[in-house]
CSV table of C-alpha atoms in Angstrom, one decimal:
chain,number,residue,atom,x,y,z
I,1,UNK,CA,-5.0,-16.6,13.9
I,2,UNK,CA,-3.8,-13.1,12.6
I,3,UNK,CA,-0.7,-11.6,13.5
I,4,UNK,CA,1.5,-8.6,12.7
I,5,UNK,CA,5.0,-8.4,12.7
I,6,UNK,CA,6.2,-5.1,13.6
I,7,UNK,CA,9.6,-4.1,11.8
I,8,UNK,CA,11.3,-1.5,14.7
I,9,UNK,CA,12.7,1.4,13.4
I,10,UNK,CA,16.8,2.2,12.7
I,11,UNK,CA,18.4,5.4,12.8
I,12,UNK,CA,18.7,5.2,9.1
I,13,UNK,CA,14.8,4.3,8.8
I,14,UNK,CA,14.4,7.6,10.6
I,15,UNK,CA,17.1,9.2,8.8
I,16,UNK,CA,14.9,8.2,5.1
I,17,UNK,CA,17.6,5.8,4.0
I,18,UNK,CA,16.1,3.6,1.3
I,19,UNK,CA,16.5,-0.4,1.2
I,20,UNK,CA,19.1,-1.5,-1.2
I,21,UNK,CA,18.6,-2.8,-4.2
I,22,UNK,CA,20.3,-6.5,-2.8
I,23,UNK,CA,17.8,-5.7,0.2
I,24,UNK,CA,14.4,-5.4,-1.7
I,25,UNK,CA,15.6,-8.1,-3.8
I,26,UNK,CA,15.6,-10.2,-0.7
I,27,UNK,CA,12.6,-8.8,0.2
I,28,UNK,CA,10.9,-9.6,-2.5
I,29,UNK,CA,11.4,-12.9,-2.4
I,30,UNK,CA,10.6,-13.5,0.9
I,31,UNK,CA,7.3,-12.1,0.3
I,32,UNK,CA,6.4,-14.5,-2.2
I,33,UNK,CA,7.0,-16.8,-0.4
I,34,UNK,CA,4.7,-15.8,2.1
I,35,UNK,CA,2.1,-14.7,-0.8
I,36,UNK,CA,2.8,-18.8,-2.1
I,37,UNK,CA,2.0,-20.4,1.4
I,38,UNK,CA,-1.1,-18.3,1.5
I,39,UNK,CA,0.0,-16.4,5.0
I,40,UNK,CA,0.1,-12.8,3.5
I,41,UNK,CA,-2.6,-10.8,3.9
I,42,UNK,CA,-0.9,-7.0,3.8
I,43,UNK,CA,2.8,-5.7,4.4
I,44,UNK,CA,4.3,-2.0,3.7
I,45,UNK,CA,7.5,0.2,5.0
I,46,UNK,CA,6.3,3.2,6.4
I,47,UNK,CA,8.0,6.5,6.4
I,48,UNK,CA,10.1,7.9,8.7
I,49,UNK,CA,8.5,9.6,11.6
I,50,UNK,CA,9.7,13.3,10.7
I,51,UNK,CA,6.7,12.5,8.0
I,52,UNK,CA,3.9,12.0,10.7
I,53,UNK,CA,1.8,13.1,13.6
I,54,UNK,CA,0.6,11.7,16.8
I,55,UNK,CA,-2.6,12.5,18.4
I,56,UNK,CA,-2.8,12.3,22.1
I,57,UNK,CA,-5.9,12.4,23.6
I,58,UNK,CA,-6.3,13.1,27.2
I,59,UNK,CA,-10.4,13.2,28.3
I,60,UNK,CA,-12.2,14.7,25.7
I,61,UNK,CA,-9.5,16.5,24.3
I,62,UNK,CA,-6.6,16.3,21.1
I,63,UNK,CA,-3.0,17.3,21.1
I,64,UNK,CA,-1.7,16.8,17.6
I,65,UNK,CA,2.3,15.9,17.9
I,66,UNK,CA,4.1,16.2,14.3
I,67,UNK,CA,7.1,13.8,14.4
I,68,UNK,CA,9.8,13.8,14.5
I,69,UNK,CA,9.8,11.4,17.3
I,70,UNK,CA,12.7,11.1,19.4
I,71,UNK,CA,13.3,7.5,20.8
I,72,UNK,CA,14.1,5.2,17.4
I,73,UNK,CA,13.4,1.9,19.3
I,74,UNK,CA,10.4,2.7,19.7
I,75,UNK,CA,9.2,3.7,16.4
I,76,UNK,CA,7.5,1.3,13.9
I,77,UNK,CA,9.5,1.2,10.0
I,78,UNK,CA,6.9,-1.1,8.8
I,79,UNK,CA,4.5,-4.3,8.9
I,80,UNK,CA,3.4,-7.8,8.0
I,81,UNK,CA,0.3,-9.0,8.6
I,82,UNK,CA,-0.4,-12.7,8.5
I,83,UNK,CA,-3.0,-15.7,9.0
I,84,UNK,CA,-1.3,-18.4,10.6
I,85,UNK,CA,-2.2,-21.5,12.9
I,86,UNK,CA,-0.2,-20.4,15.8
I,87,UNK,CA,2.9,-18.2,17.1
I,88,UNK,CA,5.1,-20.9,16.4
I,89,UNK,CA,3.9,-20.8,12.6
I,90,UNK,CA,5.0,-16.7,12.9
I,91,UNK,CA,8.1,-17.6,14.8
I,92,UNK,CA,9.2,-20.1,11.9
I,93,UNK,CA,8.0,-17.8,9.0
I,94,UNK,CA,9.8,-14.7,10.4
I,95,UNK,CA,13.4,-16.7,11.3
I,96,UNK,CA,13.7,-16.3,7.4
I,97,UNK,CA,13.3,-13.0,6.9
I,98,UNK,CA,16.1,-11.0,5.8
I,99,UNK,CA,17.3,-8.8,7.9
I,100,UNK,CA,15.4,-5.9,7.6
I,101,UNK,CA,18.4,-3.4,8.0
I,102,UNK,CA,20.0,-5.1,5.3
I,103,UNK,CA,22.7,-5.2,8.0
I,104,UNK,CA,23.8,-4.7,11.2
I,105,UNK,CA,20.6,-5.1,14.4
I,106,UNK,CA,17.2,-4.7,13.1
I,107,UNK,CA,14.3,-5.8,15.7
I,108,UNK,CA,11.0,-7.2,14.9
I,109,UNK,CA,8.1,-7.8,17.1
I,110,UNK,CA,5.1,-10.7,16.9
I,111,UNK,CA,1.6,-9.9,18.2
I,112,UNK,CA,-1.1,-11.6,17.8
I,113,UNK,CA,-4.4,-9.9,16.4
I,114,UNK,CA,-7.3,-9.6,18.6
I,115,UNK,CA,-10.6,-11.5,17.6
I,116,UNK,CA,-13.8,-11.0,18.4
I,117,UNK,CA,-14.0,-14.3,20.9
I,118,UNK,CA,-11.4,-12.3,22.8
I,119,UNK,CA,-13.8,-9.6,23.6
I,120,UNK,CA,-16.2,-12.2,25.7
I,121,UNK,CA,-19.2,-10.6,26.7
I,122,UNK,CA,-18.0,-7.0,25.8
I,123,UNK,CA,-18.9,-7.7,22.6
I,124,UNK,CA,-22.7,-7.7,22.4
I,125,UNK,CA,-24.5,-9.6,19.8
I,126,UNK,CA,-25.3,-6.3,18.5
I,127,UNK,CA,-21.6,-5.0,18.4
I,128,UNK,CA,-20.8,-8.7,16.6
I,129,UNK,CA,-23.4,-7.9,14.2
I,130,UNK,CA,-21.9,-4.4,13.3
I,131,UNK,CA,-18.4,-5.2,13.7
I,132,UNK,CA,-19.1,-8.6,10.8
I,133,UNK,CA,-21.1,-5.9,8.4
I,134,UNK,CA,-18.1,-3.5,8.6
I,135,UNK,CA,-15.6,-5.9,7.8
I,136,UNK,CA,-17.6,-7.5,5.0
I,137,UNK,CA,-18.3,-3.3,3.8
I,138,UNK,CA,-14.3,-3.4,4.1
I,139,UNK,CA,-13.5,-6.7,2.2
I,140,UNK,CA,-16.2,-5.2,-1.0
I,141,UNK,CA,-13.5,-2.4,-1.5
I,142,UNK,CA,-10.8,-4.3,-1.6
């Protein structure tokens, strides 16, 4: 099972406020530990959202938002993405993480990564066939 952790945002995420150096330290190690177990398949920070763009689409139609974006909860700072056996595996992994404010609240959120099983009959033989090329296109690149 795949899942990402979603790091929410802080007003000093937003603000461009850089991890300390005790903070990616931390970090750091806590990936490695991940990278050791054999869990870790990507993670990054992400800019603040006064450095991106939303695209709403409404029909056939584009509205392209530049950020900033206003509600800071709701904003994503960055991501892990792991293979695990279950949400409890997650759950355990993620209680060690530092926090990712370095202090204070900081929020992350679990979800599990959709597979193509979870699709049921959506997901044509056909679309099966094209969606396993892609991803083996995808992991020839990497």
């Amino acid at each position: 099972m795949r899942f990402m952790v979603i790091v929410k945002a802080s007003p000093d995420s937003e603000a461009g406020v850089m991890p300390s150096q005790k903070l990616l330290t931390e970090m750091g190690q806590f990936n490695e530990e991940l990278v050791k177990a054999g869990v870790l398949l990507a993670g990054e920070g992400l800019h603040p959202s006064s450095k991106g763009a939303r695209i709403r689409f409404s029909g056939a139609g584009r509205n392209v938002i530049e950020g900033p974006f206003a509600e800071t909860k709701e904003l994503v700072a960055g991501f892990w993405l792991l293979q695990v056996t279950s949400k409890a595996e997650v759950i355990e992994w993620m209680k060690r993480c530092p926090n990712p404010s370095g202090h204070g609240d900081s929020e992350i959120e679990i979800r599990q990564v959709l597979e193509p099983a979870d699709f049921g009959g959506a997901l044509t033989p056909e679309l099966r066939e094209q969606e396993a090329a892609l991803r083996s296109r995808i992991d020839s690149t990497t």
